[in-house]
Structures are given as structure tokens and as C-alpha cells.
Short mmCIF file of C-alpha atoms and ligand atoms in Angstrom, two decimals:
data_model
loop_
_atom_site.label_atom_id
_atom_site.label_comp_id
_atom_site.label_asym_id
_atom_site.label_seq_id
_atom_site.Cartn_x
_atom_site.Cartn_y
_atom_site.Cartn_z
CA MET A 1 -11.62 5.57 22.12
CA MET A 2 -12.22 8.84 20.07
CA LYS A 3 -15.20 8.79 17.99
CA GLU A 4 -13.27 9.73 15.15
CA ILE A 5 -11.05 7.48 14.45
CA SER A 6 -13.79 4.89 14.02
CA LEU A 7 -14.22 3.03 10.53
CA GLU A 8 -17.78 2.34 10.94
CA GLY A 9 -19.31 2.18 8.04
CA LYS A 10 -17.47 2.41 5.95
CA THR A 11 -15.71 0.12 3.29
CA ALA A 12 -12.16 -0.56 2.31
CA LEU A 13 -9.95 -1.62 -0.96
CA VAL A 14 -6.93 -3.51 0.03
CA THR A 15 -4.69 -4.40 -3.28
CA GLY A 16 -2.63 -6.97 -2.10
CA GLY A 17 -4.42 -7.60 1.19
CA ALA A 18 -4.01 -11.38 1.93
CA SER A 19 -0.05 -10.80 3.19
CA GLY A 20 2.78 -8.50 4.74
CA ILE A 21 0.98 -4.75 4.91
CA GLY A 22 -1.74 -5.12 3.29
CA TYR A 23 -3.00 -8.09 5.14
CA ALA A 24 -2.15 -5.56 8.62
CA ILE A 25 -3.53 -2.60 7.29
CA ALA A 26 -7.00 -4.63 6.46
CA SER A 27 -7.09 -6.26 9.64
CA GLU A 28 -6.34 -2.66 11.25
CA MET A 29 -9.24 -1.19 9.58
CA ILE A 30 -12.35 -4.42 10.58
CA ASP A 31 -10.73 -3.33 13.89
CA ALA A 32 -11.34 -0.07 13.33
CA GLY A 33 -15.09 -1.33 11.83
CA ALA A 34 -14.77 -1.24 8.25
CA GLU A 35 -16.55 -4.22 5.94
CA VAL A 36 -12.91 -4.36 4.29
CA VAL A 37 -12.86 -6.09 1.01
CA ILE A 38 -9.08 -7.84 -0.28
CA VAL A 39 -7.80 -8.58 -3.44
CA GLY A 40 -4.70 -10.15 -5.06
CA ARG A 41 -3.87 -13.04 -7.25
CA ARG A 42 -3.98 -16.19 -5.11
CA ALA A 43 -7.44 -17.74 -4.49
CA ASP A 44 -5.72 -20.22 -1.34
CA LYS A 45 -3.98 -17.00 0.47
CA LEU A 46 -7.10 -14.48 0.06
CA GLN A 47 -9.59 -17.21 1.54
CA GLU A 48 -6.46 -18.13 4.52
CA ALA A 49 -6.44 -13.93 5.41
CA THR A 50 -10.19 -14.00 4.85
CA GLU A 51 -10.69 -16.94 7.34
CA LYS A 52 -8.65 -14.94 10.17
CA LEU A 53 -9.55 -11.42 9.84
CA GLY A 54 -13.70 -12.47 9.76
CA ASP A 55 -17.05 -11.90 8.98
CA ARG A 56 -16.21 -8.42 8.17
CA CYS A 57 -13.31 -9.29 4.83
CA ARG A 58 -14.20 -10.48 1.62
CA TRP A 59 -12.00 -11.36 -1.49
CA TYR A 60 -11.72 -11.47 -4.94
CA GLN A 61 -8.70 -12.65 -7.22
CA PHE A 62 -8.30 -10.15 -9.32
CA ASP A 63 -5.11 -8.89 -11.05
CA VAL A 64 -4.45 -4.85 -10.30
CA THR A 65 -2.23 -4.76 -13.38
CA HIS A 66 -5.61 -6.28 -15.29
CA VAL A 67 -6.91 -1.97 -16.22
CA ASP A 68 -9.41 -3.51 -18.14
CA GLU A 69 -11.36 -5.69 -15.13
CA TYR A 70 -10.98 -2.44 -13.04
CA ASP A 71 -15.02 -1.81 -14.07
CA GLN A 72 -16.11 -5.14 -13.73
CA LEU A 73 -14.32 -5.03 -10.04
CA LEU A 74 -15.67 -2.32 -8.72
CA ASN A 75 -19.42 -3.11 -9.87
CA GLN A 76 -19.39 -6.66 -7.67
CA VAL A 77 -17.88 -4.38 -4.38
CA ASP A 78 -20.11 -2.31 -4.75
CA GLU A 79 -23.20 -4.08 -4.81
CA LYS A 80 -23.00 -4.60 -1.53
CA SER A 81 -21.84 -1.22 -0.52
CA PRO A 82 -19.07 0.98 -2.19
CA VAL A 83 -15.29 2.50 -1.97
CA ASP A 84 -14.91 4.16 0.85
CA ILE A 85 -11.19 3.76 1.47
CA LEU A 86 -8.65 2.77 -1.19
CA VAL A 87 -5.99 1.34 0.22
CA ASN A 88 -3.07 1.17 -3.17
CA ASN A 89 -0.44 -1.57 -1.40
CA ALA A 90 0.01 -4.17 -3.82
CA GLY A 91 3.43 -4.79 -5.27
CA ILE A 92 6.84 -6.59 -6.37
CA ASN A 93 10.05 -5.17 -6.64
CA ILE A 94 13.39 -6.35 -8.64
CA LYS A 95 16.71 -5.76 -7.00
CA LYS A 96 19.33 -6.41 -9.20
CA ASP A 97 22.48 -4.31 -10.39
CA PHE A 98 21.42 -1.42 -12.42
CA PHE A 99 23.15 -2.28 -15.68
CA ASP A 100 21.82 -5.72 -16.01
CA PHE A 101 18.35 -4.30 -15.75
CA ARG A 102 16.19 -5.73 -18.50
CA ALA A 103 12.93 -3.18 -20.39
CA GLU A 104 10.54 -5.84 -20.06
CA GLU A 105 11.97 -5.62 -15.75
CA PHE A 106 11.00 -1.91 -15.46
CA ASP A 107 7.83 -2.23 -17.63
CA ARG A 108 7.16 -5.33 -14.64
CA ILE A 109 7.78 -2.89 -11.92
CA VAL A 110 6.16 -0.19 -13.20
CA GLU A 111 2.50 -1.87 -13.93
CA THR A 112 2.30 -2.90 -11.04
CA GLN A 113 3.47 -0.47 -8.66
CA ALA A 114 3.07 3.04 -10.70
CA LYS A 115 0.88 2.01 -13.89
CA ALA A 116 -2.01 -0.14 -11.36
CA PRO A 117 -2.28 2.29 -8.79
CA PHE A 118 -2.58 5.36 -11.15
CA MET A 119 -5.70 3.37 -12.96
CA LEU A 120 -7.89 2.28 -10.09
CA SER A 121 -7.52 5.38 -8.12
CA GLN A 122 -8.91 6.80 -11.28
CA ALA A 123 -11.32 3.96 -11.08
CA VAL A 124 -13.07 4.32 -7.81
CA ALA A 125 -11.77 8.29 -8.18
CA GLU A 126 -14.67 8.47 -10.68
CA ARG A 127 -17.04 6.55 -8.14
CA MET A 128 -15.93 8.03 -5.31
CA LYS A 129 -16.36 11.99 -6.82
CA GLU A 130 -20.36 11.19 -7.22
CA ARG A 131 -20.84 11.00 -3.62
CA LYS A 132 -18.32 13.49 -2.64
CA SER A 133 -15.82 11.57 -0.38
CA GLY A 134 -13.70 9.00 -0.38
CA ASN A 135 -9.90 8.32 0.90
CA ILE A 136 -7.07 7.24 -1.02
CA ILE A 137 -4.13 5.89 0.70
CA PHE A 138 -0.96 4.81 -1.69
CA ILE A 139 2.10 2.97 0.12
CA SER A 140 5.43 4.92 -0.58
CA SER A 141 8.92 3.60 0.56
CA LEU A 142 12.49 4.60 2.22
CA ALA A 143 14.12 5.08 -1.15
CA THR A 144 11.44 7.80 -1.94
CA ILE A 145 14.27 9.66 0.82
CA LEU A 146 17.05 7.35 0.88
CA GLY A 147 19.06 6.40 -1.38
CA MET A 148 18.77 1.96 -1.46
CA HIS A 149 20.47 -0.10 -3.36
CA GLU A 150 20.01 -1.89 -6.46
CA ILE A 151 15.96 -0.98 -6.69
CA GLN A 152 16.22 1.71 -9.05
CA ALA A 153 12.43 1.43 -10.83
CA TYR A 154 10.52 0.73 -7.26
CA THR A 155 12.15 3.76 -6.29
CA VAL A 156 10.96 5.50 -9.98
CA CYS A 157 7.56 3.69 -9.19
CA LYS A 158 7.53 5.33 -5.50
CA SER A 159 8.36 8.14 -5.64
CA GLY A 160 5.67 8.28 -8.86
CA VAL A 161 3.27 7.30 -6.14
CA LYS A 162 4.52 9.95 -4.25
CA GLY A 163 4.47 12.43 -5.71
CA LEU A 164 1.31 11.24 -7.26
CA ALA A 165 -0.18 11.68 -3.73
CA ARG A 166 0.20 15.37 -4.07
CA SER A 167 -0.81 15.61 -7.31
CA LEU A 168 -4.30 13.57 -6.50
CA ALA A 169 -4.46 15.59 -3.02
CA ARG A 170 -4.56 19.01 -5.34
CA ASP A 171 -7.02 17.55 -8.02
CA LEU A 172 -9.95 15.23 -6.19
CA GLY A 173 -9.35 17.27 -2.30
CA PRO A 174 -12.76 19.97 -4.04
CA TYR A 175 -15.09 16.55 -4.48
CA GLY A 176 -14.11 15.52 -1.00
CA ILE A 177 -12.23 13.16 -1.93
CA ARG A 178 -8.14 12.87 0.40
CA VAL A 179 -5.02 11.39 -1.06
CA ASN A 180 -1.94 10.03 1.21
CA SER A 181 0.92 8.09 1.19
CA LEU A 182 2.34 6.00 3.59
CA ASN A 183 5.62 4.85 4.09
CA PRO A 184 6.64 1.90 5.98
CA GLY A 185 10.24 1.54 7.45
CA PHE A 186 11.99 -1.91 6.92
CA VAL A 187 9.26 -4.88 7.44
CA TYR A 188 9.50 -7.91 7.35
CA THR A 189 7.16 -9.43 4.41
CA ASP A 190 7.41 -11.95 2.25
CA MET A 191 9.18 -9.04 -0.07
CA LEU A 192 12.00 -8.36 2.34
CA GLU A 193 11.84 -11.45 2.78
CA LYS A 194 14.19 -11.72 -0.91
CA THR A 195 15.91 -8.86 0.10
CA ASN A 196 19.75 -8.70 0.86
CA LEU A 197 18.16 -7.36 4.54
CA LYS A 198 17.77 -10.52 5.94
CA THR A 199 20.98 -11.96 6.64
CA PRO A 200 20.53 -11.36 10.98
CA GLU A 201 23.98 -9.35 11.37
CA ARG A 202 21.88 -6.90 8.22
CA LEU A 203 18.44 -7.26 10.18
CA LYS A 204 20.76 -5.89 13.27
CA GLU A 205 22.67 -3.53 12.05
CA ILE A 206 18.73 -1.89 10.79
CA GLU A 207 17.82 -2.46 14.56
CA GLU A 208 20.48 -0.82 16.02
CA LYS A 209 20.42 2.39 13.72
CA THR A 210 16.79 2.28 14.36
CA PRO A 211 16.71 5.76 16.48
CA LEU A 212 13.43 3.74 18.46
CA LYS A 213 14.95 0.77 18.01
CA GLY A 214 13.42 -2.66 16.56
CA PHE A 215 11.41 -3.10 13.07
CA THR A 216 8.36 -0.84 11.60
CA GLN A 217 5.87 -3.74 12.75
CA ALA A 218 2.98 -4.65 9.97
CA LYS A 219 0.81 -2.65 12.48
CA ASP A 220 2.16 0.41 12.86
CA LEU A 221 1.25 0.55 9.13
CA GLY A 222 -1.84 -0.42 9.48
CA MET A 223 -2.50 1.85 12.93
CA ALA A 224 -1.19 4.57 10.80
CA ALA A 225 -3.92 4.18 7.69
CA VAL A 226 -6.89 4.11 10.14
CA PHE A 227 -5.68 6.97 11.47
CA LEU A 228 -5.24 8.61 7.35
CA ALA A 229 -8.20 7.13 6.81
CA SER A 230 -10.31 8.56 9.49
CA ASP A 231 -12.30 11.46 10.09
CA ALA A 232 -9.23 12.14 12.54
CA ALA A 233 -7.69 12.46 9.46
CA ARG A 234 -9.62 15.12 8.27
CA PHE A 235 -8.15 18.44 7.32
CA ILE A 236 -4.99 16.05 6.33
CA THR A 237 -4.50 15.67 2.71
CA GLY A 238 -1.18 15.35 0.09
CA ILE A 239 1.00 13.88 2.79
CA ASP A 240 3.49 11.13 3.10
CA LEU A 241 3.31 9.79 6.77
CA VAL A 242 7.03 7.72 7.30
CA VAL A 243 6.35 4.81 9.78
CA ASP A 244 10.03 4.40 10.20
CA GLY A 245 10.88 4.58 13.60
CA GLY A 246 13.37 7.31 12.55
CA ILE A 247 15.11 6.57 10.32
CA SER A 248 14.73 8.50 7.36
CA SER A 249 14.97 11.58 10.32
CA SER A 250 18.97 10.45 11.62
CA PHE A 251 22.25 10.36 10.46
CA LEU A 252 22.96 7.13 10.69
CA ILE A 253 26.59 6.86 10.92
P1 NAI B 301 4.24 -8.48 0.26
O1 NAI B 301 4.99 -9.30 -0.42
O2 NAI B 301 3.85 -9.27 1.78
O3 NAI B 301 2.24 -8.29 -0.34
C1 NAI B 301 2.62 -7.72 -1.37
C2 NAI B 301 0.90 -8.47 -2.03
O4 NAI B 301 0.90 -8.01 -3.51
C3 NAI B 301 1.07 -9.58 -1.87
O5 NAI B 301 0.28 -10.25 -1.36
C4 NAI B 301 1.64 -9.61 -3.39
O6 NAI B 301 0.50 -11.06 -3.90
C5 NAI B 301 0.33 -8.40 -4.17
N1 NAI B 301 0.37 -8.55 -5.46
C6 NAI B 301 1.46 -8.73 -6.13
N2 NAI B 301 1.61 -8.06 -7.99
C7 NAI B 301 0.07 -8.54 -7.45
C8 NAI B 301 -0.81 -8.06 -9.24
N3 NAI B 301 -0.50 -7.73 -9.59
N4 NAI B 301 -2.41 -8.29 -8.28
C9 NAI B 301 -2.89 -8.43 -6.98
N5 NAI B 301 -1.85 -8.27 -6.09
C10 NAI B 301 -0.67 -8.28 -6.22
O7 NAI B 301 5.16 -7.50 0.68
P2 NAI B 301 4.98 -6.08 1.92
O8 NAI B 301 6.10 -5.89 1.86
O9 NAI B 301 3.53 -6.17 1.99
O10 NAI B 301 4.35 -4.95 0.48
C11 NAI B 301 3.28 -4.24 0.78
C12 NAI B 301 3.83 -2.93 0.07
O11 NAI B 301 4.31 -2.25 1.14
C13 NAI B 301 4.21 -3.02 -1.44
O12 NAI B 301 4.01 -1.96 -2.43
C14 NAI B 301 5.61 -2.67 -1.14
O13 NAI B 301 6.23 -2.30 -2.38
C15 NAI B 301 5.82 -1.58 0.41
N6 NAI B 301 6.38 -1.70 0.90
C16 NAI B 301 7.30 -2.68 1.50
C17 NAI B 301 8.07 -2.35 2.72
C18 NAI B 301 8.90 -3.03 3.58
O14 NAI B 301 9.64 -2.71 4.28
N7 NAI B 301 8.34 -4.31 3.66
C19 NAI B 301 8.82 -0.83 2.85
C20 NAI B 301 8.47 -0.35 1.76
C21 NAI B 301 7.34 -0.35 0.83
#
């Protein structure tokens, strides 16, 4: 293995790491040699994931919208080793007609998908700054490239974090902190399960229209996250890395 791709000696904090894409990122980072801390809201899910992920994984029950508790969380994590890699992965979605969207639903999505990644990155970068190195990854979405049906508030947030990665790449670069976003194609997770993409016809249609044929696997995001976080990407910052089998770069008709 190319030595630059190794994450040995690094500690990664993955929010929402007990399931879906977050779990796959945690798993690939562990395989690449990192220590991984996963956080989420449900202790049973975190416990179960940690048992599968092995000795180099630990967990804290933590709701990312609890902005006032970030320092407490980071102090606990730092006791073992400070965070070298932050993956802002935790997310929710509400899919509904634009005209039915209520302000409190908008706020709920923004709190999890925009405010939390923004404020947690600030709290973690404050500590990375002292050490003159660090790596932050946001998860964006194809909704930042293609207009998608009934996910307007989600699109606002995902476009926001994609822009934030660029903005922070500029502001945090001088401190040796790289910041990028990862843009997944359709990945079959709990979140996708809740959308209208789950019918066999829709799934087949997506698979067929994808130039590389098939669905993006969570592991594909895991491997891309390892690359972005590793020294193999040491001069890459401010990009949105699309992992979608070519969907967004193709004319699908
Ligand atoms: P998922 O539902 O399996 O994972 C989301 C995780 O975030 C869950 O573990 C959930 O418990 C956690 N979470 C939600 N709110 C939280 C909070 N307040 N505090 C702590 N943890 C919280 O879904 P998936 O698909 O793995 O989503 C991961 C990320 O990828 C999300 O940001 C999502 O928007 C994004 N994404 C997913 C795509 C897909 O096709 N599945 C496509 C593009 C982006």
C-alpha cells in the first residue's frame, strides 16, 4: 500500500457514524490505521456499531445539535488523543411539497445539516489550529448539482456546506487544516429508504442511468474519505469530490 494513504497515528471523529455512510467511513478509516470516535444519538446503535468496528473504535452518545456541549465532548475525546480528522456526516432529511414546508421543519434540518457542521468545525478547528494540522470533511449531495424533487431545505444546507468547505479551505489553509466535501451518489441507507427512490422500478432506473451501472456503495464514500483525509491528498483543499458513478456528469435522457 502507498504509505501516504495510511491514517496510522490519526484520530477521526465521525458524526452519525453508527449507520450508513458514516459507518462505512469509520470502517475504512479504521482499516487505514486510524483510531475512530463515532457519535450519534442512540447508545444501542453506537454500541452495536463499535462491536463490529473493533478495538480502534470508541463511541459517545451525542446529539450534534447540542452546540453548547461541543467542548465537553472534545475534552473527553482529547483525553485519549486529539481529533486530527473531523467528518461532519450526521444528517436528516424531510421530503415534502415546497408549499407544505413549515418554518420549524426548515429550522430542524438547518440545525442538523448546516449549523451543527459549521459550529462543530469551528470548535474542532480551534484545537487543530494549535497543532498546525487537521482535516475536515463535509458531506454534500447531488442536490447541489441537480435539481431534486421535494428536498428544498436539504438542498439549502448541502449547498451551504459545500460552499463552507471552499470558504474554510481558504481561511484554515494557513493553519495547515485542509477542508473538503464529499458528494455521494444515491447510497442505499436508512435515509434513502425513507424516500420515494425505494421502489424497485426507481432503483432499477437509477442503476441503469448511472454510467458505471449500479448504486454508489457506502464503502465508495469510505474509501474516498480515507483518500481526502490522508497525505495522498496533502495538497487538496476546497474541493467537492463527487462519488456517483458518473450520474451528475451525464445527460440522463
Ligand atoms: P443515515 O440515516 O444512515 O445516517 C445519518 C446518521 O446521522 C444516523 O446515524 C443518524 O442517527 C445520525 N444523526 C442524525 N441526526 C443526528 C444528530 N442530531 N446528532 C447525532 N447524530 C445524528 O443516512 P446516510 O445516508 O448514511 O447519511 C449520511 C450523510 O450523507 C447525511 O449527511 C446525508 O445527508 C448524506 N447523504 C446521503 C446520501 C444517500 O444517498 N444516502 C446522498 C447524499 C448525501
